[in-house]
């Protein structure tokens, strides 16, 4: 045997070729590259169609009907745009939208400011910065269910650590306030948890931005007698801005549809003070069983997020092109 | 402008000595080029003067003052980096104005405008002042980078291979412009390169660096014609100097101890008549001149030849040495 395969790779390739049934081998060999490419992506596309695109189209269809999912046998009749009309004229839904906007605004503001500051500190490459990066990232790695549950304990007025710490620094008795039970504090309780959990994510993206700025630009600025303050505003911020904006986009989309944390912490209460749009949607769909109307609401939310995100991405591209 | 003196500076990174006991005086208004291969310590030397690195040993004085404790901003220097270190979100105008707008300088906006436009004309970028710095070609970016150094009137300009990333034509153009500008402004300039042509054409004096040590300093003429050792001789000359055993060719009158003969084109005499001792191997036609590849007893020699010299590969020729350079066993020059 003079042409025996020598390396392990060649040998295993040989084994693979021999073990492939001749029929398949012959058939694959006859296909064009394009056909093979389709062969590979078809299963994924089929799955996407089945679990993403079809339900979306189905929801659009349902939004024009009076369908109720708890009465699957009732006759489905088309109602035209009435569902949309009702949703847009419902004052409760507008209140939920306001709550959502308030929530999105404050979480993004806090997460961006704190996340960027942390990234800026970590980027100084002090001793042990890799260790601290890992520590900071831990909240992001936890499941929202876990986070929700343990913050419920932290917020517990009698035994909660959060209340205890606040009282330690401010002198207010720990059981005198209820983060989750008070109308004025409950929205902030959720904002605090979301910020705690997702600031590391913003930090990570900002850190990537800061690391992409080459050292020699700072050195040039230093030689040009730019103060640290001027370097920050004329180099660091403009050059990291596309990254910051990207983080804001991701968090914005995510928090617009915020559901799990609110559900776990307050369930929308007390009253409806923390009832964000997705909670209202869930109530309409699975408590009132107004499937058609809630579908219309879902479509409206989707179009709103999609539209806002598109406008934002245009702005982002403009910043990137500068 | 001022005199800059390095007193025995040294810098090590880990185990590697980047700069080793280097002393050099750059006189007021002088254009000094540090020439050496990659890793010879050229860039580190510049960064030590700029204050971007701190020396382990030695002192740097600018205009007579020890600047050892000063930050780059406090030292009166301008630096052009090898990469185009422009501020990417600013226009060409704002890039040029950036150093002047430092609060430490307290220049009026009229003064800034005047200086920026003057320098833009000097580096021929005045037609693109409003462009974003990222929308420029490589050559234009480097002009802006050089311009940003020139808007200031520092004690010394430090330039780290500013032309290395440009194409040959632009490099030749900017080389001339840079020399012209330096002469016009009568500025002190320390320039680092591995390109012997840049060194020979621009420098008042060249310093040859190798492994962190300054081997020889002198005018381009001195460095070329009178190299201190084999290393310096090998850095200059196109084609490269031919290094041959002492007794290979006739015409040598070697001093005692000489082991190697260094022969450039001007040290070789080619004759087609007479007793042949060499054979033409190959001829490269460059147009205005030819590179002649000649073989002598297994040694290869490359020399320039008149394109009208009528030889072809395979021809036997007579080679004679004419006052070549001699080097001892340690590589030092013997005179």
PDB file of C-alpha atoms in Angstrom, chain A residues 6-262:
ATOM      1  CA  UNK A   6      -1.069   8.928   6.559  1.00  0.00           C
ATOM      2  CA  UNK A   7      -2.466  11.580   8.878  1.00  0.00           C
ATOM      3  CA  UNK A   8      -5.336  11.097  11.288  1.00  0.00           C
ATOM      4  CA  UNK A   9      -7.414  13.617   9.364  1.00  0.00           C
ATOM      5  CA  UNK A  10      -6.948  11.772   6.099  1.00  0.00           C
ATOM      6  CA  UNK A  11      -7.739   8.471   7.733  1.00  0.00           C
ATOM      7  CA  UNK A  12     -10.939   9.708   9.340  1.00  0.00           C
ATOM      8  CA  UNK A  13     -12.004  11.311   6.047  1.00  0.00           C
ATOM      9  CA  UNK A  14     -11.429   7.947   4.431  1.00  0.00           C
ATOM     10  CA  UNK A  15     -13.601   6.217   7.049  1.00  0.00           C
ATOM     11  CA  UNK A  16     -16.349   8.796   6.538  1.00  0.00           C
ATOM     12  CA  UNK A  17     -16.322   8.314   2.786  1.00  0.00           C
ATOM     13  CA  UNK A  18     -16.500   4.538   3.097  1.00  0.00           C
ATOM     14  CA  UNK A  19     -19.279   4.565   5.672  1.00  0.00           C
ATOM     15  CA  UNK A  20     -21.530   6.898   3.615  1.00  0.00           C
ATOM     16  CA  UNK A  21     -24.118   4.807   1.779  1.00  0.00           C
ATOM     17  CA  UNK A  22     -23.376   4.802  -1.924  1.00  0.00           C
ATOM     18  CA  UNK A  23     -26.858   5.983  -2.827  1.00  0.00           C
ATOM     19  CA  UNK A  24     -26.556   9.134  -0.741  1.00  0.00           C
ATOM     20  CA  UNK A  25     -22.996   9.762  -1.814  1.00  0.00           C
ATOM     21  CA  UNK A  26     -23.984   9.519  -5.456  1.00  0.00           C
ATOM     22  CA  UNK A  27     -26.976  11.771  -4.976  1.00  0.00           C
ATOM     23  CA  UNK A  28     -25.050  14.462  -3.050  1.00  0.00           C
ATOM     24  CA  UNK A  29     -22.290  14.401  -5.604  1.00  0.00           C
ATOM     25  CA  UNK A  30     -24.790  15.186  -8.341  1.00  0.00           C
ATOM     26  CA  UNK A  31     -26.120  18.322  -6.590  1.00  0.00           C
ATOM     27  CA  UNK A  32     -25.003  21.862  -7.270  1.00  0.00           C
ATOM     28  CA  UNK A  33     -23.492  24.003  -4.493  1.00  0.00           C
ATOM     29  CA  UNK A  34     -26.691  26.032  -4.423  1.00  0.00           C
ATOM     30  CA  UNK A  35     -28.821  22.953  -3.944  1.00  0.00           C
ATOM     31  CA  UNK A  36     -26.583  21.742  -1.126  1.00  0.00           C
ATOM     32  CA  UNK A  37     -26.806  25.153   0.536  1.00  0.00           C
ATOM     33  CA  UNK A  38     -30.605  24.958   0.406  1.00  0.00           C
ATOM     34  CA  UNK A  39     -30.457  21.451   1.819  1.00  0.00           C
ATOM     35  CA  UNK A  40     -28.635  22.762   4.860  1.00  0.00           C
ATOM     36  CA  UNK A  41     -30.866  25.749   5.609  1.00  0.00           C
ATOM     37  CA  UNK A  42     -34.262  24.224   4.788  1.00  0.00           C
ATOM     38  CA  UNK A  43     -34.820  22.590   8.215  1.00  0.00           C
ATOM     39  CA  UNK A  44     -34.076  25.889   9.964  1.00  0.00           C
ATOM     40  CA  UNK A  45     -36.334  27.852   7.646  1.00  0.00           C
ATOM     41  CA  UNK A  46     -39.136  25.329   8.071  1.00  0.00           C
ATOM     42  CA  UNK A  47     -38.857  25.573  11.854  1.00  0.00           C
ATOM     43  CA  UNK A  48     -38.782  29.369  11.740  1.00  0.00           C
ATOM     44  CA  UNK A  49     -41.864  29.436   9.568  1.00  0.00           C
ATOM     45  CA  UNK A  50     -43.699  27.047  11.846  1.00  0.00           C
ATOM     46  CA  UNK A  51     -42.954  28.687  15.192  1.00  0.00           C
ATOM     47  CA  UNK A  52     -42.339  32.341  14.281  1.00  0.00           C
ATOM     48  CA  UNK A  53     -43.886  33.427  11.036  1.00  0.00           C
ATOM     49  CA  UNK A  54     -47.059  31.332  11.058  1.00  0.00           C
ATOM     50  CA  UNK A  55     -48.182  32.423  14.561  1.00  0.00           C
ATOM     51  CA  UNK A  56     -47.490  36.023  13.584  1.00  0.00           C
ATOM     52  CA  UNK A  57     -49.668  35.788  10.507  1.00  0.00           C
ATOM     53  CA  UNK A  58     -52.286  33.866  12.508  1.00  0.00           C
ATOM     54  CA  UNK A  59     -52.308  36.614  15.127  1.00  0.00           C
ATOM     55  CA  UNK A  60     -52.829  39.224  12.404  1.00  0.00           C
ATOM     56  CA  UNK A  61     -55.787  37.190  11.169  1.00  0.00           C
ATOM     57  CA  UNK A  62     -57.231  36.796  14.683  1.00  0.00           C
ATOM     58  CA  UNK A  63     -56.907  40.521  15.353  1.00  0.00           C
ATOM     59  CA  UNK A  64     -59.676  41.091  12.798  1.00  0.00           C
ATOM     60  CA  UNK A  65     -62.043  38.556  14.399  1.00  0.00           C
ATOM     61  CA  UNK A  66     -64.030  38.108  17.595  1.00  0.00           C
ATOM     62  CA  UNK A  67     -62.282  34.806  18.403  1.00  0.00           C
ATOM     63  CA  UNK A  68     -62.015  33.777  22.093  1.00  0.00           C
ATOM     64  CA  UNK A  69     -59.563  31.022  22.879  1.00  0.00           C
ATOM     65  CA  UNK A  70     -61.680  29.673  25.777  1.00  0.00           C
ATOM     66  CA  UNK A  71     -64.546  29.048  23.363  1.00  0.00           C
ATOM     67  CA  UNK A  72     -62.775  27.242  20.529  1.00  0.00           C
ATOM     68  CA  UNK A  73     -66.020  25.904  19.085  1.00  0.00           C
ATOM     69  CA  UNK A  74     -67.845  29.218  18.786  1.00  0.00           C
ATOM     70  CA  UNK A  75     -68.256  30.626  15.316  1.00  0.00           C
ATOM     71  CA  UNK A  76     -65.496  33.067  14.291  1.00  0.00           C
ATOM     72  CA  UNK A  77     -66.778  36.241  12.667  1.00  0.00           C
ATOM     73  CA  UNK A  78     -64.777  39.063  11.176  1.00  0.00           C
ATOM     74  CA  UNK A  79     -65.126  42.425  12.938  1.00  0.00           C
ATOM     75  CA  UNK A  80     -62.957  44.549  10.673  1.00  0.00           C
ATOM     76  CA  UNK A  81     -60.935  47.220  12.466  1.00  0.00           C
ATOM     77  CA  UNK A  82     -63.145  47.299  15.536  1.00  0.00           C
ATOM     78  CA  UNK A  83     -60.563  45.540  17.745  1.00  0.00           C
ATOM     79  CA  UNK A  84     -57.938  48.121  16.844  1.00  0.00           C
ATOM     80  CA  UNK A  85     -60.393  50.935  17.473  1.00  0.00           C
ATOM     81  CA  UNK A  86     -61.235  49.601  20.913  1.00  0.00           C
ATOM     82  CA  UNK A  87     -57.586  49.109  21.893  1.00  0.00           C
ATOM     83  CA  UNK A  88     -56.604  52.608  20.821  1.00  0.00           C
ATOM     84  CA  UNK A  89     -59.569  54.143  22.626  1.00  0.00           C
ATOM     85  CA  UNK A  90     -59.088  52.196  25.862  1.00  0.00           C
ATOM     86  CA  UNK A  91     -57.776  54.602  28.558  1.00  0.00           C
ATOM     87  CA  UNK A  92     -56.389  51.670  30.608  1.00  0.00           C
ATOM     88  CA  UNK A  93     -54.168  50.684  27.728  1.00  0.00           C
ATOM     89  CA  UNK A  94     -52.864  54.232  27.404  1.00  0.00           C
ATOM     90  CA  UNK A  95     -52.040  54.232  31.095  1.00  0.00           C
ATOM     91  CA  UNK A  96     -50.189  50.926  30.631  1.00  0.00           C
ATOM     92  CA  UNK A  97     -48.266  52.487  27.739  1.00  0.00           C
ATOM     93  CA  UNK A  98     -47.308  55.427  29.927  1.00  0.00           C
ATOM     94  CA  UNK A  99     -46.134  53.061  32.653  1.00  0.00           C
ATOM     95  CA  UNK A 100     -44.060  51.203  30.058  1.00  0.00           C
ATOM     96  CA  UNK A 101     -42.529  54.422  28.729  1.00  0.00           C
ATOM     97  CA  UNK A 102     -41.654  55.582  32.231  1.00  0.00           C
ATOM     98  CA  UNK A 103     -40.099  52.201  32.943  1.00  0.00           C
ATOM     99  CA  UNK A 104     -38.114  52.081  29.659  1.00  0.00           C
ATOM    100  CA  UNK A 105     -36.829  55.638  30.122  1.00  0.00           C
ATOM    101  CA  UNK A 106     -35.496  55.179  33.644  1.00  0.00           C
ATOM    102  CA  UNK A 107     -33.990  51.715  33.155  1.00  0.00           C
ATOM    103  CA  UNK A 108     -32.151  52.812  30.021  1.00  0.00           C
ATOM    104  CA  UNK A 109     -30.915  56.015  31.616  1.00  0.00           C
ATOM    105  CA  UNK A 110     -29.642  54.267  34.739  1.00  0.00           C
ATOM    106  CA  UNK A 111     -28.199  51.273  32.921  1.00  0.00           C
ATOM    107  CA  UNK A 112     -26.381  53.409  30.364  1.00  0.00           C
ATOM    108  CA  UNK A 113     -24.892  55.821  32.893  1.00  0.00           C
ATOM    109  CA  UNK A 114     -23.860  53.118  35.378  1.00  0.00           C
ATOM    110  CA  UNK A 115     -22.868  50.610  32.669  1.00  0.00           C
ATOM    111  CA  UNK A 116     -20.673  53.117  30.837  1.00  0.00           C
ATOM    112  CA  UNK A 117     -19.074  54.293  34.087  1.00  0.00           C
ATOM    113  CA  UNK A 118     -18.262  50.711  35.071  1.00  0.00           C
ATOM    114  CA  UNK A 119     -16.851  50.002  31.602  1.00  0.00           C
ATOM    115  CA  UNK A 120     -14.729  53.152  31.876  1.00  0.00           C
ATOM    116  CA  UNK A 121     -13.341  52.008  35.228  1.00  0.00           C
ATOM    117  CA  UNK A 122     -12.710  48.429  34.075  1.00  0.00           C
ATOM    118  CA  UNK A 123     -10.968  49.731  30.944  1.00  0.00           C
ATOM    119  CA  UNK A 124      -8.313  51.387  33.156  1.00  0.00           C
ATOM    120  CA  UNK A 125      -6.866  47.837  33.334  1.00  0.00           C
ATOM    121  CA  UNK A 126      -6.097  47.951  37.041  1.00  0.00           C
ATOM    122  CA  UNK A 127      -4.918  44.885  38.945  1.00  0.00           C
ATOM    123  CA  UNK A 128      -7.588  42.205  38.965  1.00  0.00           C
ATOM    124  CA  UNK A 129      -9.800  43.914  36.382  1.00  0.00           C
ATOM    125  CA  UNK A 130     -10.559  40.546  34.759  1.00  0.00           C
ATOM    126  CA  UNK A 131     -11.810  39.194  38.078  1.00  0.00           C
ATOM    127  CA  UNK A 132     -14.042  42.206  38.675  1.00  0.00           C
ATOM    128  CA  UNK A 133     -15.430  41.983  35.151  1.00  0.00           C
ATOM    129  CA  UNK A 134     -16.578  38.429  35.912  1.00  0.00           C
ATOM    130  CA  UNK A 135     -18.078  39.466  39.246  1.00  0.00           C
ATOM    131  CA  UNK A 136     -19.988  42.320  37.625  1.00  0.00           C
ATOM    132  CA  UNK A 137     -21.346  39.989  34.950  1.00  0.00           C
ATOM    133  CA  UNK A 138     -22.900  37.508  37.395  1.00  0.00           C
ATOM    134  CA  UNK A 139     -26.406  39.108  37.650  1.00  0.00           C
ATOM    135  CA  UNK A 140     -26.792  38.930  33.879  1.00  0.00           C
ATOM    136  CA  UNK A 141     -26.105  35.197  33.897  1.00  0.00           C
ATOM    137  CA  UNK A 142     -28.895  34.406  36.360  1.00  0.00           C
ATOM    138  CA  UNK A 143     -32.358  33.373  35.268  1.00  0.00           C
ATOM    139  CA  UNK A 144     -34.982  36.140  35.618  1.00  0.00           C
ATOM    140  CA  UNK A 145     -37.083  33.740  37.702  1.00  0.00           C
ATOM    141  CA  UNK A 146     -34.254  33.360  40.226  1.00  0.00           C
ATOM    142  CA  UNK A 147     -33.575  37.099  40.262  1.00  0.00           C
ATOM    143  CA  UNK A 148     -37.262  37.909  40.723  1.00  0.00           C
ATOM    144  CA  UNK A 149     -37.636  35.521  43.595  1.00  0.00           C
ATOM    145  CA  UNK A 150     -34.598  36.535  45.563  1.00  0.00           C
ATOM    146  CA  UNK A 151     -35.308  40.245  45.145  1.00  0.00           C
ATOM    147  CA  UNK A 152     -38.726  39.541  46.631  1.00  0.00           C
ATOM    148  CA  UNK A 153     -36.847  38.364  49.710  1.00  0.00           C
ATOM    149  CA  UNK A 154     -34.495  41.327  49.631  1.00  0.00           C
ATOM    150  CA  UNK A 155     -37.478  43.691  49.473  1.00  0.00           C
ATOM    151  CA  UNK A 156     -39.290  41.951  52.358  1.00  0.00           C
ATOM    152  CA  UNK A 157     -40.014  44.720  54.917  1.00  0.00           C
ATOM    153  CA  UNK A 158     -39.307  42.654  58.056  1.00  0.00           C
ATOM    154  CA  UNK A 159     -36.362  40.469  57.076  1.00  0.00           C
ATOM    155  CA  UNK A 160     -35.265  41.905  53.713  1.00  0.00           C
ATOM    156  CA  UNK A 161     -31.643  42.957  53.309  1.00  0.00           C
ATOM    157  CA  UNK A 162     -32.554  45.847  51.021  1.00  0.00           C
ATOM    158  CA  UNK A 163     -34.799  47.473  53.592  1.00  0.00           C
ATOM    159  CA  UNK A 164     -32.200  46.849  56.259  1.00  0.00           C
ATOM    160  CA  UNK A 165     -29.426  48.527  54.252  1.00  0.00           C
ATOM    161  CA  UNK A 166     -31.615  51.528  53.409  1.00  0.00           C
ATOM    162  CA  UNK A 167     -32.496  51.919  57.070  1.00  0.00           C
ATOM    163  CA  UNK A 168     -28.854  51.567  58.079  1.00  0.00           C
ATOM    164  CA  UNK A 169     -27.858  54.517  55.900  1.00  0.00           C
ATOM    165  CA  UNK A 170     -30.959  56.673  56.274  1.00  0.00           C
ATOM    166  CA  UNK A 171     -32.215  55.859  59.762  1.00  0.00           C
ATOM    167  CA  UNK A 172     -35.723  55.069  58.525  1.00  0.00           C
ATOM    168  CA  UNK A 173     -37.043  51.946  60.294  1.00  0.00           C
ATOM    169  CA  UNK A 174     -36.800  48.999  57.869  1.00  0.00           C
ATOM    170  CA  UNK A 175     -40.408  47.874  58.226  1.00  0.00           C
ATOM    171  CA  UNK A 176     -41.808  51.370  57.662  1.00  0.00           C
ATOM    172  CA  UNK A 177     -41.791  51.034  53.882  1.00  0.00           C
ATOM    173  CA  UNK A 178     -42.708  48.315  51.427  1.00  0.00           C
ATOM    174  CA  UNK A 179     -40.857  48.455  48.124  1.00  0.00           C
ATOM    175  CA  UNK A 180     -43.282  46.126  46.355  1.00  0.00           C
ATOM    176  CA  UNK A 181     -46.449  47.048  48.191  1.00  0.00           C
ATOM    177  CA  UNK A 182     -46.409  50.834  47.994  1.00  0.00           C
ATOM    178  CA  UNK A 183     -47.881  52.707  45.061  1.00  0.00           C
ATOM    179  CA  UNK A 184     -45.026  55.196  44.863  1.00  0.00           C
ATOM    180  CA  UNK A 185     -42.178  52.729  45.419  1.00  0.00           C
ATOM    181  CA  UNK A 186     -43.217  49.672  43.411  1.00  0.00           C
ATOM    182  CA  UNK A 187     -42.225  51.082  39.955  1.00  0.00           C
ATOM    183  CA  UNK A 188     -38.818  51.967  41.365  1.00  0.00           C
ATOM    184  CA  UNK A 189     -38.446  48.516  42.895  1.00  0.00           C
ATOM    185  CA  UNK A 190     -38.730  46.996  39.427  1.00  0.00           C
ATOM    186  CA  UNK A 191     -36.428  49.620  37.886  1.00  0.00           C
ATOM    187  CA  UNK A 192     -33.801  48.828  40.539  1.00  0.00           C
ATOM    188  CA  UNK A 193     -33.952  45.067  39.870  1.00  0.00           C
ATOM    189  CA  UNK A 194     -33.831  45.472  36.094  1.00  0.00           C
ATOM    190  CA  UNK A 195     -30.906  47.863  36.406  1.00  0.00           C
ATOM    191  CA  UNK A 196     -29.112  45.488  38.769  1.00  0.00           C
ATOM    192  CA  UNK A 197     -29.564  42.619  36.339  1.00  0.00           C
ATOM    193  CA  UNK A 198     -28.891  44.275  32.974  1.00  0.00           C
ATOM    194  CA  UNK A 199     -26.314  47.006  33.693  1.00  0.00           C
ATOM    195  CA  UNK A 200     -23.538  44.387  33.200  1.00  0.00           C
ATOM    196  CA  UNK A 201     -24.836  43.778  29.682  1.00  0.00           C
ATOM    197  CA  UNK A 202     -24.624  47.475  28.837  1.00  0.00           C
ATOM    198  CA  UNK A 203     -21.188  47.579  30.460  1.00  0.00           C
ATOM    199  CA  UNK A 204     -19.986  44.717  28.274  1.00  0.00           C
ATOM    200  CA  UNK A 205     -21.028  46.460  25.051  1.00  0.00           C
ATOM    201  CA  UNK A 206     -19.557  49.792  26.218  1.00  0.00           C
ATOM    202  CA  UNK A 207     -16.341  48.010  27.164  1.00  0.00           C
ATOM    203  CA  UNK A 208     -16.085  46.595  23.627  1.00  0.00           C
ATOM    204  CA  UNK A 209     -16.480  50.177  22.378  1.00  0.00           C
ATOM    205  CA  UNK A 210     -13.812  51.557  24.697  1.00  0.00           C
ATOM    206  CA  UNK A 211     -11.400  48.748  23.840  1.00  0.00           C
ATOM    207  CA  UNK A 212     -11.809  49.553  20.142  1.00  0.00           C
ATOM    208  CA  UNK A 213     -10.252  53.011  20.611  1.00  0.00           C
ATOM    209  CA  UNK A 214      -6.548  52.703  19.840  1.00  0.00           C
ATOM    210  CA  UNK A 215      -4.048  53.874  22.472  1.00  0.00           C
ATOM    211  CA  UNK A 216      -2.156  56.090  20.057  1.00  0.00           C
ATOM    212  CA  UNK A 217      -5.140  58.423  19.697  1.00  0.00           C
ATOM    213  CA  UNK A 218      -4.962  59.098  23.434  1.00  0.00           C
ATOM    214  CA  UNK A 219      -1.197  59.486  23.189  1.00  0.00           C
ATOM    215  CA  UNK A 220      -1.595  61.969  20.344  1.00  0.00           C
ATOM    216  CA  UNK A 221      -4.134  63.887  22.429  1.00  0.00           C
ATOM    217  CA  UNK A 222      -1.809  63.876  25.414  1.00  0.00           C
ATOM    218  CA  UNK A 223       1.023  65.290  23.331  1.00  0.00           C
ATOM    219  CA  UNK A 224      -1.470  67.861  22.016  1.00  0.00           C
ATOM    220  CA  UNK A 225      -2.038  68.928  25.618  1.00  0.00           C
ATOM    221  CA  UNK A 226      -5.651  67.801  25.868  1.00  0.00           C
ATOM    222  CA  UNK A 227      -6.733  67.436  29.498  1.00  0.00           C
ATOM    223  CA  UNK A 228      -8.248  64.161  30.705  1.00  0.00           C
ATOM    224  CA  UNK A 229     -11.647  65.878  30.628  1.00  0.00           C
ATOM    225  CA  UNK A 230     -11.163  67.014  27.023  1.00  0.00           C
ATOM    226  CA  UNK A 231      -9.879  63.578  25.991  1.00  0.00           C
ATOM    227  CA  UNK A 232     -12.995  62.028  27.513  1.00  0.00           C
ATOM    228  CA  UNK A 233     -15.410  64.303  25.671  1.00  0.00           C
ATOM    229  CA  UNK A 234     -13.566  64.618  22.359  1.00  0.00           C
ATOM    230  CA  UNK A 235     -12.258  61.064  21.966  1.00  0.00           C
ATOM    231  CA  UNK A 236     -13.799  58.548  24.352  1.00  0.00           C
ATOM    232  CA  UNK A 237     -17.460  59.537  24.108  1.00  0.00           C
ATOM    233  CA  UNK A 238     -17.689  60.175  20.342  1.00  0.00           C
ATOM    234  CA  UNK A 239     -15.776  57.019  19.482  1.00  0.00           C
ATOM    235  CA  UNK A 240     -17.738  54.819  21.879  1.00  0.00           C
ATOM    236  CA  UNK A 241     -21.074  56.420  20.974  1.00  0.00           C
ATOM    237  CA  UNK A 242     -22.146  53.856  18.314  1.00  0.00           C
ATOM    238  CA  UNK A 243     -21.635  51.113  20.900  1.00  0.00           C
ATOM    239  CA  UNK A 244     -23.542  53.002  23.590  1.00  0.00           C
ATOM    240  CA  UNK A 245     -26.382  53.558  21.150  1.00  0.00           C
ATOM    241  CA  UNK A 246     -26.437  49.872  20.285  1.00  0.00           C
ATOM    242  CA  UNK A 247     -26.708  48.954  23.958  1.00  0.00           C
ATOM    243  CA  UNK A 248     -29.570  51.443  24.346  1.00  0.00           C
ATOM    244  CA  UNK A 249     -31.326  49.873  21.342  1.00  0.00           C
ATOM    245  CA  UNK A 250     -31.055  46.344  22.714  1.00  0.00           C
ATOM    246  CA  UNK A 251     -32.197  47.335  26.186  1.00  0.00           C
ATOM    247  CA  UNK A 252     -34.965  49.537  24.785  1.00  0.00           C
ATOM    248  CA  UNK A 253     -36.498  46.757  22.692  1.00  0.00           C
ATOM    249  CA  UNK A 254     -36.102  44.306  25.536  1.00  0.00           C
ATOM    250  CA  UNK A 255     -37.672  46.544  28.174  1.00  0.00           C
ATOM    251  CA  UNK A 256     -40.528  47.611  25.953  1.00  0.00           C
ATOM    252  CA  UNK A 257     -41.721  44.014  26.108  1.00  0.00           C
ATOM    253  CA  UNK A 258     -40.719  43.573  29.765  1.00  0.00           C
ATOM    254  CA  UNK A 259     -42.873  40.871  31.332  1.00  0.00           C
ATOM    255  CA  UNK A 260     -41.142  38.294  33.509  1.00  0.00           C
ATOM    256  CA  UNK A 261     -39.661  40.599  36.153  1.00  0.00           C
ATOM    257  CA  UNK A 262     -42.867  42.598  36.645  1.00  0.00           C
TER     258      UNK A 262
END
